[in-house]
Amino acid sequence: MHLNLDDAWSDLPRDLPVLDARDWGPRLRFSAPSRLMEEFFREYESQLAPFLVYGSGDFHHLSALWIRRLAEPFVLVSFDNHPDWDVRPPRWVCGGWVNRALELPSVEKIGVWGCGNFECWWPRQLFGNRRAERRGELEVHPWADERPASQQNRRGAILRSNWRAKFTQFVQALGGSRVYVTIDLDCLRSEDAVTNWESGRFTVEDVVWALMQLRASNARIVGGDICGAFSPPKYARLTQRFAAQMDHPKLPARNFEAAREVNLRAFHQLWPALIG
């Protein structure tokens, strides 16, 4: 299903049902009060499909709502250029939604792959949920190729030369677990996706390969989502707009239609591998 919050996607397959939630987009973008999040989820929960494509990465905190529908234990696998583990307020924000996911009793573990963002390193890692990482509830796998040799030993760090081997080990350890997969397009390099955030280092082929490893294992993908396509930001509240503008990187101007074309190509490769 396509949950349309911000018109980020166009020309998706005609057989993909569309749920129009654009009235909610400005209210939920980047962050939202708990009251609004709960109201939104009550309105749409019964209409959602197990696999969703939705808006910009500014809405990634909605993934913590999507996974509420899974009653049985599962492992959450995220492909993202950001760890989204920030423990600071507000409670519901795209940069901290992993903590909302960890609160759910059905979530056994979360693995975040492909972080190229500085949040995984000193000193910004002080704002991350290091406690969950130390307990093994959260695995963060940031790129370390351009880091000093001493930092390449960081827990979970990956290199271009070894990330596939480490991901294979991760998949093997899942055994027969149920798995939910969330893909933020900002995990991809700029040639493969246009987003509202910094670009990552995965190629589309990398993420497709990872999805195929999951599907070839004993693990079972029971749901998933794709977000992260660029859209011009619209906000409902001044405080929301201010916080979002402070947090977003300063990026070159985006051509909206050209961005849609690039992201559509990525979708056509990722979606079949995700839904099986």
Short mmCIF file of N, CA, C and O in Angstrom, two decimals, residues 116-251:
data_model
loop_
_atom_site.label_atom_id
_atom_site.label_comp_id
_atom_site.label_asym_id
_atom_site.label_seq_id
_atom_site.Cartn_x
_atom_site.Cartn_y
_atom_site.Cartn_z
N GLY A 116 26.00 6.49 8.12
CA GLY A 116 27.18 7.25 7.75
C GLY A 116 27.23 8.56 8.50
O GLY A 116 28.11 9.39 8.31
N ASN A 117 26.26 8.74 9.37
CA ASN A 117 26.08 10.01 10.07
C ASN A 117 26.98 10.11 11.29
O ASN A 117 27.34 9.10 11.90
N PHE A 118 27.34 11.32 11.67
CA PHE A 118 28.24 11.55 12.80
C PHE A 118 27.64 11.19 14.15
O PHE A 118 28.32 11.19 15.16
N GLU A 119 26.33 10.88 14.19
CA GLU A 119 25.67 10.58 15.46
C GLU A 119 26.20 9.32 16.13
O GLU A 119 25.96 9.11 17.32
N CYS A 120 26.88 8.48 15.39
CA CYS A 120 27.39 7.23 15.95
C CYS A 120 28.76 7.38 16.59
O CYS A 120 29.31 6.40 17.09
N TRP A 121 29.31 8.58 16.55
CA TRP A 121 30.68 8.77 17.01
C TRP A 121 30.72 9.88 18.06
O TRP A 121 29.81 10.70 18.17
N TRP A 122 31.80 9.89 18.81
CA TRP A 122 32.01 10.92 19.82
C TRP A 122 32.08 12.32 19.18
O TRP A 122 32.69 12.45 18.13
N PRO A 123 31.43 13.33 19.75
CA PRO A 123 30.69 13.30 21.02
C PRO A 123 29.19 13.09 20.86
O PRO A 123 28.48 12.92 21.84
N ARG A 124 28.67 13.11 19.60
CA ARG A 124 27.22 13.04 19.41
C ARG A 124 26.62 11.72 19.87
O ARG A 124 25.42 11.65 20.15
N GLN A 125 27.43 10.68 19.97
CA GLN A 125 26.88 9.41 20.43
C GLN A 125 26.40 9.49 21.88
O GLN A 125 25.65 8.62 22.34
N LEU A 126 26.81 10.54 22.59
CA LEU A 126 26.33 10.73 23.96
C LEU A 126 24.82 10.89 24.00
O LEU A 126 24.18 10.63 25.03
N PHE A 127 24.23 11.36 22.90
CA PHE A 127 22.78 11.56 22.84
C PHE A 127 22.05 10.32 22.37
O PHE A 127 20.82 10.33 22.26
N GLY A 128 22.78 9.26 22.04
CA GLY A 128 22.17 8.04 21.55
C GLY A 128 21.86 7.06 22.67
O GLY A 128 22.37 7.18 23.79
N ASN A 129 21.06 6.07 22.34
CA ASN A 129 20.66 5.07 23.34
C ASN A 129 21.76 4.02 23.47
O ASN A 129 21.61 2.87 23.06
N ARG A 130 22.87 4.42 24.06
CA ARG A 130 24.01 3.51 24.25
C ARG A 130 23.67 2.38 25.22
O ARG A 130 24.25 1.30 25.16
N ARG A 131 22.76 2.65 26.14
CA ARG A 131 22.37 1.61 27.10
C ARG A 131 21.77 0.41 26.37
O ARG A 131 22.13 -0.74 26.65
N ALA A 132 20.86 0.68 25.42
CA ALA A 132 20.26 -0.42 24.65
C ALA A 132 21.32 -1.13 23.80
O ALA A 132 21.26 -2.35 23.62
N GLU A 133 22.29 -0.36 23.30
CA GLU A 133 23.36 -0.96 22.51
C GLU A 133 24.21 -1.88 23.39
O GLU A 133 24.55 -3.00 22.99
N ARG A 134 24.56 -1.44 24.58
CA ARG A 134 25.37 -2.27 25.48
C ARG A 134 24.64 -3.53 25.89
O ARG A 134 25.26 -4.59 26.08
N ARG A 135 23.31 -3.44 26.04
CA ARG A 135 22.53 -4.62 26.43
C ARG A 135 22.32 -5.59 25.28
O ARG A 135 21.80 -6.69 25.49
N GLY A 136 22.66 -5.17 24.06
CA GLY A 136 22.45 -6.04 22.91
C GLY A 136 21.07 -5.97 22.32
O GLY A 136 20.75 -6.69 21.37
N GLU A 137 20.23 -5.06 22.83
CA GLU A 137 18.89 -4.89 22.29
C GLU A 137 18.92 -4.11 20.98
O GLU A 137 18.01 -4.23 20.16
N LEU A 138 19.96 -3.30 20.83
CA LEU A 138 20.11 -2.45 19.64
C LEU A 138 21.50 -2.63 19.07
O LEU A 138 22.50 -2.45 19.78
N GLU A 139 21.57 -3.01 17.80
CA GLU A 139 22.84 -3.10 17.09
C GLU A 139 22.90 -1.96 16.08
O GLU A 139 22.00 -1.82 15.25
N VAL A 140 23.93 -1.15 16.18
CA VAL A 140 24.14 -0.05 15.23
C VAL A 140 25.39 -0.37 14.42
O VAL A 140 26.44 -0.66 14.99
N HIS A 141 25.25 -0.31 13.10
CA HIS A 141 26.35 -0.68 12.20
C HIS A 141 26.72 0.50 11.31
O HIS A 141 26.25 0.61 10.17
N PRO A 142 27.57 1.40 11.83
CA PRO A 142 27.97 2.58 11.05
C PRO A 142 29.17 2.31 10.15
O PRO A 142 30.03 1.48 10.46
N TRP A 143 29.24 3.04 9.05
CA TRP A 143 30.41 2.97 8.17
C TRP A 143 31.61 3.58 8.89
O TRP A 143 31.51 4.64 9.50
N ALA A 144 32.75 2.91 8.78
CA ALA A 144 33.96 3.39 9.46
C ALA A 144 35.14 3.52 8.51
O ALA A 144 36.27 3.73 8.97
N ASP A 145 34.91 3.47 7.21
CA ASP A 145 36.01 3.49 6.24
C ASP A 145 36.89 4.74 6.38
O ASP A 145 38.10 4.65 6.24
N GLU A 146 36.28 5.87 6.64
CA GLU A 146 37.04 7.12 6.70
C GLU A 146 37.40 7.51 8.12
O GLU A 146 37.89 8.62 8.37
N ARG A 147 37.18 6.62 9.06
CA ARG A 147 37.52 6.87 10.45
C ARG A 147 38.94 6.39 10.75
O ARG A 147 39.45 5.49 10.08
N PRO A 148 39.58 6.98 11.78
CA PRO A 148 40.90 6.48 12.18
C PRO A 148 40.84 5.00 12.52
O PRO A 148 39.79 4.48 12.92
N ALA A 149 41.96 4.32 12.38
CA ALA A 149 42.01 2.88 12.63
C ALA A 149 41.50 2.53 14.02
O ALA A 149 40.82 1.51 14.21
N SER A 150 41.78 3.39 14.99
CA SER A 150 41.34 3.12 16.36
C SER A 150 39.81 3.10 16.48
O SER A 150 39.25 2.39 17.31
N GLN A 151 39.12 3.89 15.63
CA GLN A 151 37.67 3.95 15.69
C GLN A 151 37.00 2.85 14.87
O GLN A 151 35.81 2.59 15.03
N GLN A 152 37.76 2.21 14.01
CA GLN A 152 37.18 1.16 13.19
C GLN A 152 36.86 -0.08 14.01
O GLN A 152 36.20 -1.00 13.52
N ASN A 153 37.32 -0.10 15.26
CA ASN A 153 36.99 -1.21 16.15
C ASN A 153 35.74 -0.93 16.96
O ASN A 153 35.40 -1.72 17.85
N ARG A 154 35.07 0.20 16.66
CA ARG A 154 33.83 0.50 17.37
C ARG A 154 32.86 -0.66 17.23
O ARG A 154 32.76 -1.30 16.19
N ARG A 155 32.13 -0.92 18.30
CA ARG A 155 31.14 -1.99 18.26
C ARG A 155 30.19 -1.81 17.07
O ARG A 155 29.59 -0.75 16.90
N GLY A 156 30.09 -2.84 16.24
CA GLY A 156 29.18 -2.81 15.11
C GLY A 156 29.69 -2.13 13.87
O GLY A 156 29.01 -2.15 12.83
N ALA A 157 30.87 -1.52 13.90
CA ALA A 157 31.38 -0.76 12.74
C ALA A 157 31.57 -1.68 11.54
O ALA A 157 31.94 -2.85 11.66
N ILE A 158 31.30 -1.13 10.36
CA ILE A 158 31.44 -1.90 9.11
C ILE A 158 32.29 -1.11 8.11
O ILE A 158 32.38 0.11 8.18
N LEU A 159 32.90 -1.85 7.20
CA LEU A 159 33.68 -1.28 6.11
C LEU A 159 33.10 -1.79 4.80
O LEU A 159 32.40 -2.81 4.75
N ARG A 160 33.42 -1.09 3.71
CA ARG A 160 32.97 -1.58 2.41
C ARG A 160 33.48 -3.00 2.16
O ARG A 160 32.82 -3.81 1.54
N SER A 161 34.67 -3.28 2.69
CA SER A 161 35.31 -4.57 2.43
C SER A 161 34.74 -5.72 3.25
O SER A 161 34.96 -6.88 2.91
N ASN A 162 33.99 -5.40 4.33
CA ASN A 162 33.54 -6.51 5.18
C ASN A 162 32.06 -6.49 5.54
O ASN A 162 31.58 -7.37 6.25
N TRP A 163 31.31 -5.48 5.08
CA TRP A 163 29.95 -5.36 5.56
C TRP A 163 29.07 -6.53 5.13
O TRP A 163 28.19 -6.97 5.90
N ARG A 164 29.30 -7.07 3.95
CA ARG A 164 28.48 -8.19 3.51
C ARG A 164 28.73 -9.43 4.35
O ARG A 164 27.79 -10.17 4.69
N ALA A 165 29.98 -9.66 4.70
CA ALA A 165 30.30 -10.80 5.56
C ALA A 165 29.64 -10.62 6.93
O ALA A 165 29.09 -11.58 7.51
N LYS A 166 29.68 -9.40 7.47
CA LYS A 166 29.07 -9.15 8.77
C LYS A 166 27.55 -9.24 8.71
O LYS A 166 26.91 -9.73 9.65
N PHE A 167 26.97 -8.79 7.60
CA PHE A 167 25.52 -8.90 7.48
C PHE A 167 25.11 -10.37 7.36
O PHE A 167 24.09 -10.78 7.92
N THR A 168 25.90 -11.15 6.66
CA THR A 168 25.62 -12.58 6.55
C THR A 168 25.63 -13.23 7.93
O THR A 168 24.75 -14.05 8.25
N GLN A 169 26.58 -12.88 8.76
CA GLN A 169 26.63 -13.40 10.13
C GLN A 169 25.40 -12.96 10.93
O GLN A 169 24.82 -13.75 11.70
N PHE A 170 25.00 -11.72 10.73
CA PHE A 170 23.81 -11.20 11.40
C PHE A 170 22.57 -12.01 11.01
O PHE A 170 21.77 -12.40 11.87
N VAL A 171 22.43 -12.27 9.73
CA VAL A 171 21.27 -13.03 9.24
C VAL A 171 21.29 -14.45 9.78
O VAL A 171 20.25 -14.99 10.20
N GLN A 172 22.45 -15.07 9.78
CA GLN A 172 22.55 -16.44 10.29
C GLN A 172 22.13 -16.52 11.76
O GLN A 172 21.52 -17.51 12.18
N ALA A 173 22.46 -15.48 12.52
CA ALA A 173 22.12 -15.47 13.95
C ALA A 173 20.62 -15.28 14.18
O ALA A 173 20.13 -15.57 15.28
N LEU A 174 19.89 -14.83 13.16
CA LEU A 174 18.45 -14.63 13.32
C LEU A 174 17.71 -15.95 13.43
O LEU A 174 16.62 -16.01 13.99
N GLY A 175 18.30 -17.00 12.87
CA GLY A 175 17.62 -18.29 12.90
C GLY A 175 16.28 -18.22 12.19
O GLY A 175 16.18 -17.70 11.07
N GLY A 176 15.24 -18.65 12.85
CA GLY A 176 13.91 -18.63 12.25
C GLY A 176 13.07 -17.47 12.71
O GLY A 176 11.83 -17.54 12.68
N SER A 177 13.70 -16.38 13.11
CA SER A 177 12.98 -15.22 13.63
C SER A 177 12.05 -14.60 12.59
O SER A 177 12.31 -14.65 11.38
N ARG A 178 10.99 -14.01 13.07
CA ARG A 178 10.17 -13.13 12.25
C ARG A 178 10.89 -11.80 12.15
O ARG A 178 11.51 -11.33 13.11
N VAL A 179 10.81 -11.16 10.98
CA VAL A 179 11.58 -9.94 10.72
C VAL A 179 10.68 -8.88 10.09
O VAL A 179 9.88 -9.17 9.19
N TYR A 180 10.82 -7.66 10.58
CA TYR A 180 10.22 -6.49 9.93
C TYR A 180 11.37 -5.64 9.40
O TYR A 180 12.34 -5.37 10.12
N VAL A 181 11.26 -5.19 8.14
CA VAL A 181 12.33 -4.43 7.49
C VAL A 181 11.84 -3.02 7.17
O VAL A 181 10.78 -2.85 6.55
N THR A 182 12.59 -2.03 7.59
CA THR A 182 12.30 -0.65 7.21
C THR A 182 13.50 -0.07 6.46
O THR A 182 14.64 -0.24 6.88
N ILE A 183 13.22 0.57 5.34
CA ILE A 183 14.27 1.13 4.47
C ILE A 183 14.04 2.63 4.32
O ILE A 183 13.00 3.06 3.80
N ASP A 184 14.99 3.42 4.80
CA ASP A 184 14.99 4.86 4.56
C ASP A 184 15.93 5.10 3.38
O ASP A 184 17.10 4.72 3.43
N LEU A 185 15.43 5.74 2.34
CA LEU A 185 16.24 5.93 1.13
C LEU A 185 17.51 6.72 1.38
O LEU A 185 18.42 6.68 0.54
N ASP A 186 17.62 7.41 2.52
CA ASP A 186 18.86 8.14 2.75
C ASP A 186 20.03 7.22 3.08
O ASP A 186 21.17 7.68 3.21
N CYS A 187 19.78 5.92 3.21
CA CYS A 187 20.89 4.97 3.35
C CYS A 187 21.63 4.79 2.03
O CYS A 187 22.74 4.24 2.00
N LEU A 188 21.01 5.25 0.92
CA LEU A 188 21.59 5.07 -0.41
C LEU A 188 22.47 6.25 -0.80
O LEU A 188 22.28 7.37 -0.33
N ARG A 189 23.39 6.00 -1.68
CA ARG A 189 24.25 7.07 -2.20
C ARG A 189 23.40 8.04 -3.03
O ARG A 189 22.29 7.72 -3.46
N SER A 190 23.93 9.22 -3.24
CA SER A 190 23.16 10.28 -3.90
C SER A 190 22.77 9.93 -5.33
O SER A 190 21.78 10.43 -5.85
N GLU A 191 23.55 9.07 -5.99
CA GLU A 191 23.21 8.67 -7.35
C GLU A 191 21.94 7.83 -7.41
O GLU A 191 21.26 7.75 -8.43
N ASP A 192 21.59 7.19 -6.29
CA ASP A 192 20.49 6.23 -6.28
C ASP A 192 19.23 6.75 -5.60
O ASP A 192 18.17 6.13 -5.73
N ALA A 193 19.32 7.84 -4.85
CA ALA A 193 18.15 8.36 -4.16
C ALA A 193 18.35 9.84 -3.84
O ALA A 193 19.46 10.29 -3.58
N VAL A 194 17.24 10.57 -3.86
CA VAL A 194 17.24 11.99 -3.50
C VAL A 194 16.33 12.14 -2.28
O VAL A 194 15.15 11.79 -2.33
N THR A 195 16.88 12.67 -1.18
CA THR A 195 16.16 12.70 0.07
C THR A 195 16.23 14.10 0.70
O THR A 195 16.86 15.00 0.16
N ASN A 196 15.60 14.22 1.86
CA ASN A 196 15.67 15.48 2.62
C ASN A 196 16.85 15.51 3.59
O ASN A 196 17.01 16.46 4.35
N TRP A 197 17.68 14.47 3.55
CA TRP A 197 18.78 14.32 4.49
C TRP A 197 20.07 14.00 3.75
O TRP A 197 20.08 13.90 2.52
N GLU A 198 21.17 13.84 4.50
CA GLU A 198 22.44 13.47 3.88
C GLU A 198 22.32 12.08 3.25
O GLU A 198 21.56 11.23 3.72
N SER A 199 23.10 11.87 2.19
CA SER A 199 23.07 10.58 1.51
C SER A 199 24.00 9.58 2.19
O SER A 199 25.03 9.94 2.76
N GLY A 200 23.62 8.31 2.12
CA GLY A 200 24.42 7.24 2.69
C GLY A 200 25.39 6.65 1.69
O GLY A 200 25.73 7.28 0.68
N ARG A 201 25.79 5.40 1.92
CA ARG A 201 26.83 4.78 1.09
C ARG A 201 26.41 3.48 0.43
O ARG A 201 27.15 2.93 -0.38
N PHE A 202 25.25 2.97 0.79
CA PHE A 202 24.76 1.78 0.10
C PHE A 202 24.39 2.11 -1.34
O PHE A 202 23.90 3.21 -1.63
N THR A 203 24.59 1.17 -2.24
CA THR A 203 23.96 1.22 -3.55
C THR A 203 22.60 0.52 -3.45
O THR A 203 22.36 -0.24 -2.49
N VAL A 204 21.74 0.73 -4.42
CA VAL A 204 20.48 0.00 -4.44
C VAL A 204 20.76 -1.50 -4.47
O VAL A 204 20.10 -2.29 -3.78
N GLU A 205 21.75 -1.89 -5.25
CA GLU A 205 22.09 -3.31 -5.37
C GLU A 205 22.53 -3.89 -4.03
O GLU A 205 22.26 -5.05 -3.73
N ASP A 206 23.21 -3.08 -3.22
CA ASP A 206 23.61 -3.55 -1.89
C ASP A 206 22.39 -3.92 -1.05
O ASP A 206 22.35 -4.98 -0.41
N VAL A 207 21.40 -3.04 -1.01
CA VAL A 207 20.23 -3.28 -0.17
C VAL A 207 19.40 -4.43 -0.73
O VAL A 207 18.87 -5.26 0.03
N VAL A 208 19.28 -4.52 -2.05
CA VAL A 208 18.58 -5.66 -2.65
C VAL A 208 19.28 -6.96 -2.26
O VAL A 208 18.63 -7.95 -1.90
N TRP A 209 20.61 -6.97 -2.32
CA TRP A 209 21.36 -8.15 -1.91
C TRP A 209 21.04 -8.52 -0.46
O TRP A 209 20.80 -9.70 -0.14
N ALA A 210 21.02 -7.52 0.44
CA ALA A 210 20.74 -7.79 1.84
C ALA A 210 19.33 -8.36 2.03
O ALA A 210 19.12 -9.30 2.82
N LEU A 211 18.37 -7.82 1.30
CA LEU A 211 17.00 -8.34 1.39
C LEU A 211 16.93 -9.78 0.91
O LEU A 211 16.23 -10.63 1.49
N MET A 212 17.67 -10.09 -0.14
CA MET A 212 17.67 -11.46 -0.65
C MET A 212 18.34 -12.42 0.34
O MET A 212 17.95 -13.59 0.44
N GLN A 213 19.33 -11.93 1.08
CA GLN A 213 19.93 -12.77 2.12
C GLN A 213 18.91 -13.09 3.19
O GLN A 213 18.84 -14.23 3.69
N LEU A 214 18.13 -12.10 3.57
CA LEU A 214 17.09 -12.35 4.56
C LEU A 214 16.06 -13.36 4.04
O LEU A 214 15.64 -14.27 4.76
N ARG A 215 15.68 -13.21 2.77
CA ARG A 215 14.66 -14.10 2.22
C ARG A 215 15.19 -15.51 2.00
O ARG A 215 14.43 -16.47 2.03
N ALA A 216 16.50 -15.64 1.79
CA ALA A 216 17.09 -16.96 1.57
C ALA A 216 17.37 -17.69 2.88
O ALA A 216 17.69 -18.88 2.88
N SER A 217 17.24 -16.99 4.01
CA SER A 217 17.54 -17.58 5.31
C SER A 217 16.29 -18.23 5.89
O SER A 217 15.22 -18.25 5.28
N ASN A 218 16.42 -18.73 7.11
CA ASN A 218 15.26 -19.29 7.82
C ASN A 218 14.37 -18.20 8.40
O ASN A 218 13.26 -18.49 8.86
N ALA A 219 14.86 -16.96 8.42
CA ALA A 219 14.05 -15.86 8.92
C ALA A 219 12.87 -15.60 7.98
O ALA A 219 12.93 -15.93 6.80
N ARG A 220 11.81 -15.01 8.52
CA ARG A 220 10.62 -14.75 7.72
C ARG A 220 10.26 -13.28 7.79
O ARG A 220 9.99 -12.75 8.87
N ILE A 221 10.29 -12.59 6.64
CA ILE A 221 9.90 -11.18 6.60
C ILE A 221 8.38 -11.11 6.66
O ILE A 221 7.68 -11.57 5.76
N VAL A 222 7.86 -10.52 7.74
CA VAL A 222 6.42 -10.48 7.96
C VAL A 222 5.82 -9.10 7.69
O VAL A 222 4.61 -8.93 7.76
N GLY A 223 6.66 -8.13 7.41
CA GLY A 223 6.17 -6.79 7.11
C GLY A 223 7.35 -5.87 6.82
O GLY A 223 8.51 -6.24 7.05
N GLY A 224 7.04 -4.71 6.29
CA GLY A 224 8.13 -3.79 5.98
C GLY A 224 7.62 -2.48 5.41
O GLY A 224 6.43 -2.34 5.09
N ASP A 225 8.53 -1.54 5.28
CA ASP A 225 8.17 -0.25 4.71
C ASP A 225 9.36 0.39 4.03
O ASP A 225 10.51 0.06 4.32
N ILE A 226 9.07 1.30 3.12
CA ILE A 226 10.07 2.14 2.46
C ILE A 226 9.63 3.58 2.61
O ILE A 226 8.48 3.94 2.31
N CYS A 227 10.54 4.43 3.09
CA CYS A 227 10.29 5.86 3.18
C CYS A 227 11.57 6.58 2.75
O CYS A 227 12.54 5.96 2.34
N GLY A 228 11.57 7.90 2.84
CA GLY A 228 12.79 8.64 2.59
C GLY A 228 12.85 9.40 1.28
O GLY A 228 13.85 10.07 1.01
N ALA A 229 11.82 9.30 0.44
CA ALA A 229 11.82 10.06 -0.81
C ALA A 229 11.67 11.55 -0.52
O ALA A 229 10.92 11.96 0.37
N PHE A 230 12.36 12.36 -1.29
CA PHE A 230 12.31 13.81 -1.06
C PHE A 230 10.92 14.37 -1.29
O PHE A 230 10.20 13.98 -2.21
N SER A 231 10.55 15.34 -0.44
CA SER A 231 9.36 16.17 -0.67
C SER A 231 9.60 17.53 -0.05
O SER A 231 10.29 17.64 0.98
N PRO A 232 9.07 18.59 -0.65
CA PRO A 232 9.20 19.92 -0.06
C PRO A 232 8.53 19.94 1.31
O PRO A 232 7.37 19.52 1.44
N PRO A 233 9.22 20.40 2.35
CA PRO A 233 8.66 20.33 3.70
C PRO A 233 7.53 21.32 3.93
O PRO A 233 7.60 22.48 3.54
N LYS A 234 6.49 20.83 4.59
CA LYS A 234 5.38 21.66 5.03
C LYS A 234 5.08 21.29 6.47
O LYS A 234 4.97 20.10 6.79
N TYR A 235 4.95 22.29 7.34
CA TYR A 235 4.76 22.06 8.76
C TYR A 235 3.48 22.75 9.24
O TYR A 235 3.07 23.77 8.71
N ALA A 236 2.92 22.20 10.31
CA ALA A 236 1.69 22.75 10.87
C ALA A 236 1.93 23.68 12.04
O ALA A 236 1.07 24.50 12.37
N ARG A 237 3.13 23.56 12.69
CA ARG A 237 3.38 24.31 13.92
C ARG A 237 4.72 25.04 13.81
O ARG A 237 5.69 24.51 13.27
N LEU A 238 4.79 26.24 14.38
CA LEU A 238 6.02 27.02 14.30
C LEU A 238 7.17 26.34 15.02
O LEU A 238 8.31 26.33 14.54
N THR A 239 6.93 25.76 16.19
CA THR A 239 7.99 25.08 16.93
C THR A 239 8.50 23.87 16.17
O THR A 239 9.70 23.57 16.18
N GLN A 240 7.60 23.18 15.52
CA GLN A 240 7.96 22.03 14.69
C GLN A 240 8.85 22.46 13.52
O GLN A 240 9.89 21.85 13.25
N ARG A 241 8.46 23.55 12.86
CA ARG A 241 9.24 24.07 11.74
C ARG A 241 10.64 24.49 12.20
O ARG A 241 11.64 24.17 11.57
N PHE A 242 10.70 25.19 13.33
CA PHE A 242 11.99 25.68 13.84
C PHE A 242 12.92 24.52 14.16
O PHE A 242 14.10 24.52 13.76
N ALA A 243 12.43 23.51 14.88
CA ALA A 243 13.26 22.37 15.25
C ALA A 243 13.72 21.60 14.02
O ALA A 243 14.88 21.17 13.93
N ALA A 244 12.83 21.44 13.06
CA ALA A 244 13.18 20.71 11.85
C ALA A 244 14.25 21.45 11.05
O ALA A 244 15.21 20.84 10.54
N GLN A 245 14.11 22.73 10.92
CA GLN A 245 15.09 23.51 10.17
C GLN A 245 16.44 23.53 10.85
O GLN A 245 17.49 23.54 10.19
N MET A 246 16.47 23.50 12.17
CA MET A 246 17.72 23.45 12.91
C MET A 246 18.41 22.10 12.74
O MET A 246 19.65 22.02 12.69
N ASP A 247 17.63 21.03 12.64
CA ASP A 247 18.19 19.68 12.62
C ASP A 247 18.59 19.22 11.22
O ASP A 247 19.52 18.44 11.08
N HIS A 248 17.90 19.72 10.21
CA HIS A 248 18.19 19.27 8.85
C HIS A 248 19.53 19.83 8.36
O HIS A 248 19.89 20.96 8.68
N PRO A 249 20.24 19.04 7.56
CA PRO A 249 21.48 19.55 6.95
C PRO A 249 21.16 20.59 5.88
O PRO A 249 20.05 20.61 5.33
N LYS A 250 22.11 21.43 5.60
CA LYS A 250 21.94 22.42 4.54
C LYS A 250 22.34 21.76 3.22
O LYS A 250 23.51 21.50 2.96
N LEU A 251 21.36 21.47 2.40
CA LEU A 251 21.57 20.74 1.15
C LEU A 251 21.28 21.63 -0.05
O LEU A 251 20.53 22.60 0.06
#
